[in-house]
Short mmCIF file of C-alpha atoms and ligand atoms in Angstrom, two decimals:
data_model
loop_
_atom_site.label_atom_id
_atom_site.label_comp_id
_atom_site.label_asym_id
_atom_site.label_seq_id
_atom_site.Cartn_x
_atom_site.Cartn_y
_atom_site.Cartn_z
CA VAL A 910 0.00 0.04 0.15
CA ALA A 911 2.83 2.30 1.04
CA ARG A 912 4.26 1.88 -2.39
CA LYS A 913 0.70 2.65 -4.18
CA ALA A 914 0.48 5.69 -2.51
CA ASN A 915 3.55 6.85 -3.43
CA ILE A 916 3.48 5.89 -7.16
CA GLN A 917 2.20 8.30 -9.75
CA GLY A 918 -0.76 6.66 -11.08
CA ASP A 919 -0.35 6.90 -14.78
CA ILE A 920 2.89 5.10 -14.89
CA TRP A 921 0.78 2.01 -12.87
CA PRO A 922 -1.87 0.88 -13.05
CA GLY A 923 -3.02 4.00 -15.63
CA LEU A 924 -5.24 6.69 -15.38
CA PRO A 925 -8.68 6.13 -16.48
CA LYS A 926 -9.00 8.51 -19.67
CA ARG A 927 -11.18 9.38 -22.28
CA CYS A 928 -9.60 12.74 -22.86
CA GLN A 929 -6.27 14.51 -21.88
CA THR A 930 -4.42 17.80 -21.57
CA PHE A 931 -0.65 17.94 -21.63
CA LEU A 932 0.32 21.09 -20.50
CA PHE A 933 3.68 21.48 -20.93
CA PHE A 934 5.53 24.07 -18.54
CA LYS A 935 8.39 26.40 -18.28
CA ILE A 936 9.62 27.23 -15.05
CA ARG A 937 10.45 31.13 -14.54
CA LYS A 938 10.60 31.28 -10.72
CA GLY A 939 12.32 28.31 -9.35
CA ASP A 940 11.66 28.88 -5.66
CA GLU A 941 7.92 30.08 -5.76
CA PHE A 942 7.35 26.97 -8.19
CA LYS A 943 8.44 24.83 -5.34
CA THR A 944 6.36 26.32 -2.63
CA ARG A 945 3.35 26.23 -4.99
CA LEU A 946 4.24 22.44 -5.95
CA ARG A 947 4.22 21.66 -2.48
CA SER A 948 1.10 23.05 -1.41
CA PHE A 949 -0.29 21.41 -4.51
CA VAL A 950 0.69 17.97 -3.81
CA GLU A 951 -0.03 18.01 -0.01
CA VAL A 952 -3.34 18.43 -0.69
CA GLY A 953 -3.63 15.46 -2.69
CA GLY A 954 -3.33 17.43 -6.35
CA ILE A 955 -1.42 14.33 -7.73
CA THR A 956 -3.50 11.29 -8.71
CA THR A 957 -1.44 8.28 -7.13
CA ALA A 958 -1.42 4.74 -8.14
CA GLN A 959 -3.71 3.73 -5.16
CA ASP A 960 -6.23 6.71 -6.63
CA ALA A 961 -6.41 5.45 -10.03
CA LEU A 962 -7.09 1.94 -8.73
CA ASP A 963 -10.01 3.42 -6.71
CA MET A 964 -11.19 5.47 -9.67
CA LYS A 965 -11.15 2.30 -11.75
CA LYS A 966 -13.21 0.21 -9.19
CA LYS A 967 -16.13 3.25 -8.73
CA ILE A 968 -16.12 3.51 -12.87
CA LEU A 969 -16.64 -0.39 -12.81
CA GLU A 970 -19.33 -0.29 -10.09
CA ALA A 971 -20.93 2.97 -11.77
CA LYS A 972 -21.10 1.28 -15.12
CA PRO A 973 -23.97 -1.39 -14.75
CA GLN A 974 -26.26 1.45 -12.92
CA ALA A 975 -25.53 4.33 -15.55
CA ILE A 976 -26.50 1.89 -18.70
CA GLN A 977 -29.28 0.79 -16.92
CA HIS A 978 -30.70 4.32 -16.58
CA CYS A 979 -29.38 4.91 -20.41
CA ARG A 980 -27.47 7.73 -18.97
CA PRO A 981 -24.02 7.01 -20.46
CA ALA A 982 -23.14 10.45 -19.67
CA LYS A 983 -23.39 10.39 -16.22
CA ILE A 984 -21.03 7.48 -15.83
CA GLN A 985 -18.91 8.53 -12.85
CA SER A 986 -16.15 10.74 -14.38
CA LEU A 987 -12.96 11.23 -12.36
CA ALA A 988 -10.06 13.64 -13.16
CA GLY A 989 -6.62 12.67 -12.75
CA VAL A 990 -3.09 14.78 -12.47
CA ASN A 991 0.16 13.73 -12.47
CA ILE A 992 3.59 15.61 -13.43
CA ALA A 993 6.84 15.06 -15.11
CA PHE A 994 10.03 16.99 -15.36
CA THR A 995 12.68 17.23 -17.98
CA SER A 996 16.48 17.59 -17.32
CA THR A 997 16.08 21.50 -17.39
CA GLY A 998 13.08 21.60 -15.41
CA LEU A 999 15.06 20.04 -12.57
CA GLY A 1000 17.75 22.21 -13.37
CA ALA A 1001 15.19 25.18 -13.19
CA ILE A 1002 14.59 23.85 -9.38
CA GLY A 1003 18.28 23.23 -8.52
CA LYS A 1004 18.30 19.68 -8.95
CA PHE A 1005 20.25 19.01 -12.17
CA VAL A 1006 23.37 19.98 -13.61
CA PHE A 1007 24.52 19.90 -17.17
CA ASP A 1008 27.94 20.91 -16.79
CA GLU A 1009 29.91 18.38 -14.64
CA ALA A 1010 33.23 20.02 -15.20
CA GLY A 1011 31.87 23.30 -14.14
CA VAL A 1012 30.40 21.17 -10.76
CA LYS A 1013 33.69 19.90 -9.82
CA LYS A 1014 35.06 23.04 -9.40
CA ASP A 1015 32.97 23.45 -6.22
CA ARG A 1016 33.48 20.69 -4.02
CA ALA A 1017 30.33 21.16 -1.62
CA LEU A 1018 28.28 21.17 -4.87
CA SER A 1019 30.09 18.23 -6.30
CA LYS A 1020 29.36 16.04 -3.32
CA VAL A 1021 25.66 16.94 -3.41
CA PHE A 1022 25.28 16.46 -6.71
CA ARG A 1023 27.32 13.24 -7.25
CA ASN A 1024 25.00 11.63 -4.56
CA ASN A 1025 21.72 13.23 -5.85
CA GLN A 1026 21.99 13.80 -9.69
CA LEU A 1027 19.43 11.50 -11.69
CA ARG A 1028 21.70 9.12 -13.87
CA GLY A 1029 20.73 8.61 -17.62
CA GLY A 1030 22.57 10.24 -20.47
CA LEU A 1031 19.48 10.63 -22.52
CA PHE A 1032 17.45 12.00 -20.08
CA GLY A 1033 20.06 14.56 -19.61
CA LYS A 1034 20.38 15.66 -23.26
CA GLY A 1035 16.41 15.43 -23.87
CA MET A 1036 14.69 14.20 -27.17
CA PHE A 1037 15.95 16.92 -29.41
CA SER A 1038 19.59 16.34 -28.81
CA ASP A 1039 19.39 12.58 -29.00
CA LEU A 1040 17.09 11.86 -32.09
CA VAL A 1041 18.00 15.16 -34.06
CA GLY A 1042 21.37 14.69 -33.35
CA GLU A 1043 21.52 10.83 -34.12
CA GLY A 1044 19.80 11.63 -37.64
CA TRP A 1045 16.44 9.68 -36.46
CA ASP A 1046 14.51 12.62 -36.36
CA ASP A 1047 13.90 15.04 -39.26
CA PRO A 1048 13.99 18.79 -37.58
CA GLN A 1049 11.92 20.31 -40.24
CA GLU A 1050 9.20 17.87 -39.34
CA LEU A 1051 9.03 18.61 -35.42
CA ARG A 1052 6.60 21.12 -34.35
CA LYS A 1053 8.41 24.11 -33.17
CA GLU A 1054 7.96 23.52 -29.38
CA TYR A 1055 10.29 20.31 -29.40
CA HIS A 1056 13.20 22.68 -31.03
CA PRO A 1057 15.24 24.33 -28.67
CA SER A 1058 15.17 28.18 -29.04
CA GLY A 1059 15.95 31.49 -28.09
CA GLU A 1060 19.33 33.50 -27.53
CA ARG A 1061 20.73 30.64 -25.53
CA ASN A 1062 19.26 27.73 -27.84
CA GLN A 1063 17.60 26.09 -24.78
CA ARG A 1064 15.06 23.70 -24.53
CA GLN A 1065 11.48 25.05 -24.26
CA ILE A 1066 9.98 22.53 -22.07
CA ASP A 1067 10.75 21.99 -18.29
CA GLY A 1068 7.82 19.40 -17.56
CA VAL A 1069 4.61 18.54 -18.11
CA PHE A 1070 1.07 18.10 -16.02
CA LEU A 1071 -0.88 15.22 -17.66
CA VAL A 1072 -4.53 16.15 -16.79
CA THR A 1073 -6.88 13.28 -17.56
CA ALA A 1074 -10.80 12.46 -17.23
CA SER A 1075 -13.94 10.68 -18.93
CA ARG A 1076 -15.69 13.82 -19.45
CA GLU A 1077 -14.47 17.08 -21.25
CA ASP A 1078 -16.20 19.28 -18.91
CA ASP A 1079 -14.24 17.45 -16.00
CA LEU A 1080 -11.35 17.88 -17.92
CA ALA A 1081 -11.55 21.78 -18.44
CA ARG A 1082 -12.34 22.21 -14.62
CA LYS A 1083 -8.91 20.36 -13.59
CA VAL A 1084 -7.21 22.12 -15.99
CA ASN A 1085 -8.46 25.44 -14.68
CA SER A 1086 -7.90 24.61 -11.21
CA ILE A 1087 -3.73 23.84 -12.14
CA LYS A 1088 -3.80 27.02 -13.93
CA GLU A 1089 -5.33 28.88 -11.25
CA HIS A 1090 -3.00 27.33 -8.39
CA PHE A 1091 0.35 27.91 -10.37
CA LEU A 1092 -0.63 31.22 -12.31
CA LYS A 1093 -2.78 33.41 -9.48
CA GLU A 1094 -1.31 36.52 -8.31
CA PRO A 1095 -0.76 36.00 -4.56
CA GLY A 1096 -3.66 37.44 -2.59
CA TYR A 1097 -6.35 36.83 -5.02
CA GLY A 1098 -7.57 33.07 -4.07
CA GLU A 1099 -11.37 32.98 -4.84
CA VAL A 1100 -12.24 30.26 -7.45
CA ASP A 1101 -12.49 31.74 -10.80
CA THR A 1102 -11.80 35.21 -9.74
CA TYR A 1103 -8.28 35.15 -9.48
CA ARG A 1104 -6.07 37.33 -11.26
CA VAL A 1105 -3.28 35.60 -13.58
CA SER A 1106 0.08 37.20 -12.32
CA ASN A 1107 2.05 39.39 -14.75
CA ASP A 1108 4.94 37.81 -13.69
CA PRO A 1109 4.07 34.21 -13.15
CA VAL A 1110 6.15 31.10 -11.74
CA LEU A 1111 5.50 29.31 -14.92
CA GLU A 1112 4.43 29.68 -18.60
CA PHE A 1113 2.83 27.09 -21.01
CA PRO A 1114 4.67 27.13 -23.86
CA LEU A 1115 2.61 24.27 -25.60
CA ILE A 1116 -0.59 22.39 -24.66
CA ARG A 1117 -1.42 19.21 -26.53
CA GLN A 1118 -5.06 17.54 -26.48
CA GLY A 1119 -5.91 13.85 -26.66
CA ARG A 1120 -8.83 11.78 -26.78
CA THR A 1121 -10.15 8.59 -27.37
CA ARG A 1122 -11.85 8.04 -30.89
CA PRO A 1123 -15.90 7.39 -31.04
CA ASP A 1124 -15.05 3.95 -31.93
CA LYS A 1125 -13.87 3.65 -28.40
CA GLY A 1126 -10.44 1.85 -28.18
CA LYS A 1127 -9.10 1.90 -31.54
CA GLU A 1128 -6.54 4.16 -32.68
CA HIS A 1129 -6.58 6.28 -35.96
CA PHE A 1130 -5.49 3.39 -38.23
CA GLY A 1131 -8.28 1.50 -36.58
CA PHE A 1132 -6.47 -1.17 -34.56
CA GLU A 1133 -7.63 -2.03 -31.09
CA ASP A 1134 -5.25 -0.81 -28.93
CA GLY A 1135 -3.97 -0.82 -25.37
CA ILE A 1136 -4.32 -4.73 -25.11
CA SER A 1137 -0.75 -5.80 -24.26
CA GLN A 1138 0.78 -4.44 -21.03
CA PRO A 1139 3.84 -5.89 -19.63
CA LEU A 1140 2.60 -7.64 -16.01
CA LEU A 1141 4.87 -5.82 -13.29
CA GLU A 1142 5.87 -8.45 -10.60
CA GLY A 1143 5.00 -7.19 -7.10
CA LEU A 1144 2.03 -4.88 -8.73
CA ASP A 1145 0.23 -6.61 -10.98
CA ASP A 1146 -1.87 -10.29 -10.22
CA VAL A 1147 0.95 -12.26 -11.95
CA ASN A 1148 -1.44 -15.58 -11.37
CA ILE A 1149 -3.09 -15.35 -14.80
CA LYS A 1150 -3.52 -18.22 -16.78
CA ASP A 1151 -1.98 -17.17 -20.09
CA LYS A 1152 1.07 -18.43 -20.80
CA ASP A 1153 2.44 -15.17 -22.15
CA PRO A 1154 4.07 -12.71 -22.05
CA LYS A 1155 5.94 -13.64 -18.56
CA PRO A 1156 5.53 -10.99 -15.80
CA VAL A 1157 8.64 -8.80 -15.47
CA LYS A 1158 10.30 -7.33 -12.86
CA SER A 1159 8.88 -3.85 -11.69
CA GLY A 1160 12.79 -2.25 -12.14
CA MET A 1161 12.07 -2.76 -15.93
CA ILE A 1162 9.68 0.12 -15.30
CA PHE A 1163 10.47 2.08 -11.95
CA ALA A 1164 13.61 3.17 -10.38
CA LYS A 1165 15.05 1.13 -7.24
CA HIS A 1166 12.97 -1.19 -7.94
CA ASP A 1167 14.26 -5.05 -8.10
CA GLY A 1168 15.77 -5.26 -11.70
CA ASP A 1169 16.86 -1.91 -12.01
CA ASP A 1170 20.80 -1.47 -12.10
CA MET A 1171 20.93 2.46 -13.07
CA GLY A 1172 22.07 3.07 -9.50
CA GLN A 1173 19.66 5.97 -9.28
CA PRO A 1174 19.84 8.56 -5.79
CA ASP A 1175 17.45 7.59 -2.96
CA TRP A 1176 14.88 10.08 -3.65
CA ALA A 1177 14.03 8.56 -7.37
CA GLU A 1178 12.58 5.49 -5.61
CA ASP A 1179 9.10 4.81 -7.17
CA GLY A 1180 9.70 7.22 -10.22
CA SER A 1181 9.79 6.26 -13.74
CA PHE A 1182 11.32 8.03 -16.94
CA LEU A 1183 8.40 9.27 -18.99
CA VAL A 1184 8.90 9.48 -22.95
CA PHE A 1185 6.57 11.18 -24.67
CA ARG A 1186 6.07 11.29 -28.60
CA ASP A 1187 3.86 13.31 -30.69
CA LEU A 1188 2.89 11.07 -33.72
CA GLN A 1189 1.05 12.12 -36.67
CA GLN A 1190 -0.96 9.43 -38.50
CA LEU A 1191 -1.52 9.57 -42.09
CA VAL A 1192 -4.79 7.33 -42.34
CA PRO A 1193 -6.36 7.98 -45.72
CA GLU A 1194 -2.50 7.24 -47.36
CA PHE A 1195 -2.47 4.19 -45.16
CA GLU A 1196 -5.76 3.03 -46.60
CA LYS A 1197 -4.91 3.85 -50.23
CA TRP A 1198 -1.68 1.76 -49.84
CA LEU A 1199 -3.58 -1.52 -47.95
CA GLU A 1200 -6.06 -1.29 -51.27
CA ASP A 1201 -3.44 -0.67 -53.86
CA ASN A 1202 -1.30 -3.54 -52.57
CA LYS A 1203 -3.62 -6.12 -51.35
CA HIS A 1204 -2.93 -8.79 -53.80
CA LYS A 1205 0.62 -8.91 -52.09
CA ALA A 1206 -1.22 -10.19 -48.89
CA PRO A 1207 0.45 -13.29 -47.74
CA PHE A 1208 -2.15 -16.13 -49.21
CA ALA A 1209 -3.78 -13.38 -50.77
CA GLU A 1210 -5.82 -15.67 -53.52
CA SER A 1211 -7.43 -17.90 -50.52
CA SER A 1212 -8.26 -14.98 -48.32
CA ASN A 1213 -11.81 -13.22 -48.69
CA ASN A 1214 -10.34 -10.17 -47.40
CA PRO A 1215 -6.75 -9.46 -48.44
CA LYS A 1216 -6.42 -5.96 -47.56
CA GLU A 1217 -7.51 -6.50 -43.84
CA LYS A 1218 -4.88 -9.19 -43.93
CA LEU A 1219 -1.98 -7.32 -45.31
CA ALA A 1220 -2.95 -4.68 -42.22
CA ALA A 1221 -2.94 -7.53 -40.13
CA TYR A 1222 0.29 -8.64 -40.86
CA LEU A 1223 1.70 -5.40 -40.71
CA MET A 1224 0.58 -5.06 -37.18
CA GLY A 1225 0.57 -8.57 -35.78
CA ARG A 1226 -2.94 -8.42 -34.90
CA TRP A 1227 -6.02 -7.94 -37.28
CA ARG A 1228 -7.84 -4.54 -36.28
CA ASN A 1229 -9.88 -6.00 -33.94
CA GLY A 1230 -7.02 -7.60 -31.91
CA THR A 1231 -6.73 -11.04 -33.00
CA PRO A 1232 -3.13 -12.11 -32.84
CA VAL A 1233 -2.09 -13.35 -36.29
CA ASP A 1234 0.17 -15.68 -34.58
CA GLU A 1235 -3.06 -17.26 -32.99
CA ASN A 1236 -5.02 -16.83 -36.33
CA PRO A 1237 -3.09 -15.83 -39.30
CA HIS A 1238 -6.15 -16.20 -41.93
CA ASP A 1239 -9.14 -14.72 -40.23
CA ASP A 1240 -10.34 -12.36 -37.36
CA THR A 1241 -13.84 -14.02 -36.56
CA ASP A 1242 -13.25 -16.02 -33.33
CA PRO A 1243 -14.36 -13.47 -30.39
CA SER A 1244 -12.31 -15.46 -27.88
CA LEU A 1245 -9.02 -13.97 -29.47
CA PHE A 1246 -10.21 -10.62 -29.87
CA ARG A 1247 -7.80 -9.57 -26.99
CA SER A 1248 -5.88 -12.57 -26.77
CA ASN A 1249 -2.38 -12.09 -25.34
CA ASN A 1250 -1.47 -16.01 -25.02
CA PHE A 1251 1.30 -16.37 -27.82
CA ASP A 1252 4.85 -16.56 -28.15
CA PHE A 1253 5.46 -16.66 -31.56
CA GLN A 1254 6.66 -20.50 -31.97
CA PRO A 1255 8.05 -22.01 -33.70
CA VAL A 1256 10.50 -18.81 -33.47
CA ASN A 1257 12.42 -19.49 -36.42
CA LYS A 1258 9.54 -19.35 -38.93
CA HIS A 1259 7.40 -16.49 -39.70
CA ASP A 1260 4.63 -17.93 -41.85
CA LYS A 1261 2.10 -16.93 -39.32
CA CYS A 1262 3.64 -13.35 -37.72
CA PRO A 1263 5.99 -11.80 -39.76
CA PHE A 1264 9.03 -11.20 -37.69
CA ALA A 1265 8.94 -7.48 -38.59
CA ALA A 1266 5.17 -6.91 -37.55
CA HIS A 1267 4.92 -4.13 -35.46
CA ILE A 1268 4.05 -6.02 -32.15
CA ARG A 1269 6.66 -8.48 -32.96
CA LYS A 1270 9.26 -6.05 -33.10
CA MET A 1271 8.32 -4.39 -30.26
CA ARG A 1272 7.58 -7.30 -27.54
CA PRO A 1273 9.49 -10.19 -29.51
CA ARG A 1274 8.53 -12.99 -26.56
CA GLY A 1275 10.03 -16.11 -27.54
CA ASP A 1276 12.32 -14.36 -30.15
CA LEU A 1277 14.44 -13.45 -27.23
CA ASP A 1278 15.16 -15.95 -24.29
CA HIS A 1279 14.41 -12.89 -21.69
CA ASP A 1280 12.75 -9.36 -21.91
CA HIS A 1281 15.40 -6.80 -21.68
CA ALA A 1282 13.66 -3.45 -23.25
CA VAL A 1283 10.22 -3.18 -21.81
CA ILE A 1284 7.61 -0.05 -21.32
CA ILE A 1285 4.45 0.49 -20.20
CA ARG A 1286 2.56 2.33 -22.68
CA ARG A 1287 -0.34 4.98 -21.91
CA GLY A 1288 -0.92 7.17 -25.04
CA ILE A 1289 -4.18 8.84 -26.42
CA PRO A 1290 -5.27 9.66 -29.67
CA TYR A 1291 -5.61 13.31 -30.94
CA GLY A 1292 -7.31 14.88 -33.62
CA GLY A 1293 -10.54 14.38 -35.57
CA GLU A 1294 -11.61 11.64 -37.88
CA VAL A 1295 -11.11 11.62 -41.40
CA SER A 1296 -13.30 13.33 -43.38
CA PRO A 1297 -15.38 13.03 -46.50
CA GLU A 1298 -12.72 15.23 -48.40
CA GLU A 1299 -9.59 13.21 -47.27
CA LYS A 1300 -11.61 10.14 -48.21
CA ALA A 1301 -12.60 11.32 -51.75
CA VAL A 1302 -8.72 12.56 -52.68
CA GLN A 1303 -7.20 9.60 -50.36
CA LYS A 1304 -4.89 12.39 -49.01
CA SER A 1305 -4.73 13.66 -45.30
CA ASP A 1306 -5.49 16.95 -44.77
CA ASP A 1307 -2.79 18.92 -42.57
CA GLU A 1308 -5.54 21.33 -41.03
CA ASN A 1309 -7.40 18.13 -39.60
CA GLU A 1310 -4.50 16.48 -38.24
CA ARG A 1311 -4.49 13.61 -36.72
CA GLY A 1312 -2.14 10.86 -34.83
CA LEU A 1313 -1.40 9.25 -31.22
CA LEU A 1314 0.30 11.02 -28.09
CA PHE A 1315 2.19 8.42 -27.61
CA VAL A 1316 3.70 7.99 -23.67
CA CYS A 1317 5.66 5.15 -22.22
CA TYR A 1318 7.42 4.82 -19.12
CA GLN A 1319 10.63 2.66 -18.29
CA SER A 1320 13.57 2.70 -15.74
CA ASP A 1321 16.14 3.32 -18.39
CA ILE A 1322 15.42 5.61 -21.45
CA ARG A 1323 18.37 4.05 -24.00
CA ASN A 1324 17.10 0.45 -22.58
CA GLY A 1325 13.69 1.25 -23.20
CA PHE A 1326 12.04 3.67 -25.77
CA ASN A 1327 15.25 4.63 -27.51
CA PHE A 1328 16.33 0.93 -27.90
CA LEU A 1329 13.05 -0.24 -29.14
CA THR A 1330 12.66 2.52 -31.90
CA THR A 1331 16.37 2.45 -33.09
CA ARG A 1332 17.84 -1.09 -32.48
CA TRP A 1333 14.39 -2.75 -32.88
CA ALA A 1334 12.01 -1.03 -34.79
CA SER A 1335 14.26 0.93 -37.23
CA ASN A 1336 16.76 -1.98 -37.74
CA HIS A 1337 15.86 -4.31 -40.96
CA TYR A 1338 17.86 -7.40 -39.66
CA PHE A 1339 16.12 -7.48 -35.89
CA PRO A 1340 15.18 -9.95 -35.06
CA ASP A 1341 18.31 -11.48 -36.08
CA ARG A 1342 19.23 -15.18 -36.45
CA LYS A 1343 16.39 -15.79 -38.85
CA SER A 1344 18.70 -15.86 -41.73
CA ASN A 1345 17.15 -19.01 -43.62
CA PHE A 1346 14.04 -17.11 -44.21
CA ILE A 1347 15.28 -13.41 -45.41
CA ASP A 1348 16.88 -12.10 -47.98
CA ASP A 1349 19.58 -9.53 -47.98
CA HIS A 1350 17.44 -6.78 -46.28
CA GLY A 1351 16.45 -8.87 -43.32
CA PRO A 1352 12.94 -9.19 -41.65
CA GLY A 1353 12.29 -5.50 -42.60
CA ILE A 1354 11.71 -2.53 -40.67
CA ASP A 1355 8.58 -1.70 -38.46
CA ALA A 1356 5.89 -0.64 -40.88
CA ILE A 1357 4.43 1.89 -38.18
CA VAL A 1358 7.30 3.13 -36.27
CA GLY A 1359 10.47 2.46 -38.02
CA GLN A 1360 12.74 5.25 -38.99
CA LYS A 1361 15.12 5.26 -41.79
CA LEU A 1362 18.67 6.90 -41.91
CA ASP A 1363 20.43 7.84 -45.04
CA HIS A 1364 22.42 4.65 -45.05
CA HIS A 1365 19.59 2.17 -44.44
CA PRO A 1366 18.25 -0.05 -47.20
CA PRO A 1367 14.70 0.94 -48.30
CA ARG A 1368 11.86 0.94 -45.94
CA SER A 1369 10.65 -3.09 -46.76
CA ILE A 1370 9.36 -6.18 -44.94
CA GLY A 1371 9.60 -9.64 -45.45
CA LEU A 1372 6.18 -11.48 -45.47
CA PRO A 1373 5.80 -15.56 -45.72
CA ASP A 1374 4.24 -16.13 -49.32
CA GLY A 1375 3.27 -19.48 -48.50
CA LYS A 1376 6.06 -21.05 -50.71
CA ASP A 1377 8.42 -22.01 -47.46
CA PRO A 1378 11.41 -21.06 -47.03
CA THR A 1379 10.88 -18.22 -49.26
CA GLU A 1380 8.82 -15.08 -48.81
CA ALA A 1381 7.87 -11.81 -50.57
CA ARG A 1382 9.57 -8.67 -49.88
CA LEU A 1383 7.25 -5.82 -50.20
CA ASP A 1384 8.32 -2.20 -50.31
CA LEU A 1385 6.74 0.25 -47.50
CA ASP A 1386 5.79 4.00 -47.54
CA ARG A 1387 5.57 5.97 -44.73
CA TRP A 1388 2.49 6.86 -42.78
CA VAL A 1389 3.77 8.28 -39.22
CA ILE A 1390 5.59 11.45 -39.03
CA HIS A 1391 7.83 12.07 -36.12
CA LYS A 1392 7.07 15.44 -34.58
CA GLY A 1393 9.05 15.38 -31.73
CA GLY A 1394 8.57 15.10 -27.99
CA GLU A 1395 10.61 15.09 -24.88
CA TYR A 1396 12.25 13.01 -22.19
CA PHE A 1397 10.96 13.31 -18.48
CA PHE A 1398 11.17 11.84 -15.09
CA SER A 1399 8.00 11.10 -13.24
CA PRO A 1400 8.80 11.45 -9.63
CA SER A 1401 7.27 9.75 -6.52
CA ILE A 1402 5.02 11.49 -3.97
CA ASN A 1403 7.36 11.51 -1.33
CA ALA A 1404 10.06 12.73 -3.93
CA LEU A 1405 7.31 15.88 -5.10
CA LYS A 1406 6.45 16.67 -1.04
CA GLY A 1407 10.34 16.49 -0.20
CA TYR A 1408 13.79 16.44 -2.22
CA LEU A 1409 12.47 18.20 -5.14
CA THR A 1410 10.65 20.93 -3.14
CA SER A 1411 13.03 21.47 -0.56
FE1 N7H B 2505 2.50 0.37 -30.67
N1 N7H B 2505 -1.46 0.95 -33.23
O1 N7H B 2505 -2.32 1.37 -32.99
O2 N7H B 2505 -1.34 0.90 -34.42
N2 N7H B 2505 1.07 -0.78 -31.08
N3 N7H B 2505 2.20 2.19 -31.93
N4 N7H B 2505 4.19 1.57 -30.63
N5 N7H B 2505 3.29 -1.03 -29.39
C1 N7H B 2505 0.59 -1.64 -30.54
O3 N7H B 2505 -0.91 -5.13 -28.02
C2 N7H B 2505 0.91 1.96 -32.74
C3 N7H B 2505 4.51 2.57 -30.91
C4 N7H B 2505 4.36 -0.82 -28.77
O4 N7H B 2505 3.29 -6.46 -25.90
C5 N7H B 2505 -0.65 -2.26 -30.59
O5 N7H B 2505 -1.71 -3.28 -26.85
C6 N7H B 2505 0.76 3.02 -33.41
C7 N7H B 2505 6.10 3.32 -30.46
C8 N7H B 2505 4.58 -2.33 -27.91
O6 N7H B 2505 2.86 -7.50 -27.92
C9 N7H B 2505 -0.98 -1.28 -31.78
C10 N7H B 2505 1.80 4.01 -32.89
C11 N7H B 2505 6.65 2.34 -29.49
C12 N7H B 2505 3.36 -2.77 -27.85
C13 N7H B 2505 -0.02 -0.28 -31.96
C14 N7H B 2505 2.37 3.01 -32.37
C15 N7H B 2505 5.53 1.41 -29.53
C16 N7H B 2505 2.63 -2.11 -29.26
C17 N7H B 2505 -1.24 -3.68 -30.53
C18 N7H B 2505 2.26 5.31 -33.83
C19 N7H B 2505 7.51 2.18 -28.94
C20 N7H B 2505 2.84 -4.17 -27.44
C21 N7H B 2505 -2.40 -3.31 -29.26
C22 N7H B 2505 1.50 6.13 -34.64
C23 N7H B 2505 8.64 2.93 -28.98
C24 N7H B 2505 3.32 -5.48 -27.93
C25 N7H B 2505 -1.68 -4.05 -28.08
C26 N7H B 2505 3.31 -6.37 -27.19
C27 N7H B 2505 1.52 -2.43 -29.68
C28 N7H B 2505 -0.24 0.97 -32.38
C29 N7H B 2505 3.79 3.44 -31.83
C30 N7H B 2505 5.41 0.05 -29.14
C31 N7H B 2505 -2.34 -1.45 -32.21
C32 N7H B 2505 -0.60 3.56 -34.34
C33 N7H B 2505 6.76 4.72 -30.83
C34 N7H B 2505 5.63 -2.32 -26.90
#
């Protein structure tokens, strides 16, 4: 229980959300910000894991009643708030230094920082310097707020409030209450009559708005999402009947838990690194490509819906969630819709799920003898539905942009998000040692999130063509535009009340 009251709820078990606002902030006055943050946390402003468990229980209890009375709008709506900091944000409150050499000159400071500095080079650098610097992200494609700017070329985002709710009006109320608490002029404390300070402790350089689609549970490409998450030893009920995937040590997600060997300072315990990624999805283009290439779907001639089959082979699940590994031919068995009970056996073949399918790249299960890159995903779609005009011209309208506000948590960004995208998704040759079945370009790139460097082979995927051990190689387009993001740390409640605000 102590742990559940100390962990922020979005990390685990996840905040219930149909809509979400990401309030990205820049700290202007570190000391006053700390005072306001401490009072915010002390009155229970941050939603803990225990709060989130209670909220989920209430929603479940309220649902049958609401449905019985045909009042879905009355379904219990509970808003949640979490907070996370970038390394510049920790710097602004005096808890992170960038220039180690500079610090070493001051012996007292050096000792404090050596003990208390958060480890993790990528966190220190931030996403822009990491992913643009390494050539993965194209700076032309990023939203301007993720670029460093100003005279000193500084990163613009110091932290983020993640605000969630199941109803828009509750969300708006919660967002306003945060703005009020942090922006108000001292002395004007009344609800709704507060005056915004001319010289506020923080600013919001970017606000992003997410909401689940009308086709609830499905992301914009139409796939059921949020099915597979790692089960965490010590937190989740691991006595499940499904055989896969095996539970993992909670140290893969949480700092200083069993399985985390980053050597973080004591204050970081129960915290987790949050990666935020702003991903635009080109939905009409994806649909057009599937239509144009459906005859290349594996065993297309015997399929009554080759377009859907092709989509399923790229993802590793049919759009209704049915794992291709459990049914490579159709998606009609309701007992398989959200199944997670598969491990890609036999792992030297891919005549069911392609080696390079998104879910096989991102969680290789039986392909590896142990899990070493595991994340918990907490993203939400953004943007509207495809319009009739976009459907007609089969092209996305940038005025009506849509995509995924991707969030994931891990205890080490290099071994988590960064490893998954750069070493696995974007690497044509992963999973390796599958050479009997592949040509020179390996299993292929992840069709959904794989990124290509200049010297990489053209985007393609190997698919089984039914004539074992040969396969068909299929050229791919790109339907996800990487618009940037940031690296954060989501601290525990104790850290927020103590070390970080002292
Ligand atoms: Fe992916 N999608 O909605 O189409 N993802 N993902 N993802 N993803 C998964 O199993 C999607 C992205 C993972 O345990 C499903 O819950 C889209 C990034 C992991 O079997 C679907 C985008 C990263 C898994 C999608 C996107 C990951 C996973 C199947 C971008 C990591 C679990 C539903 C626009 C860096 C694998 C499910 C497992 C599953 C979609 C991005 C990782 C449908 C559209 C950037 C670990």
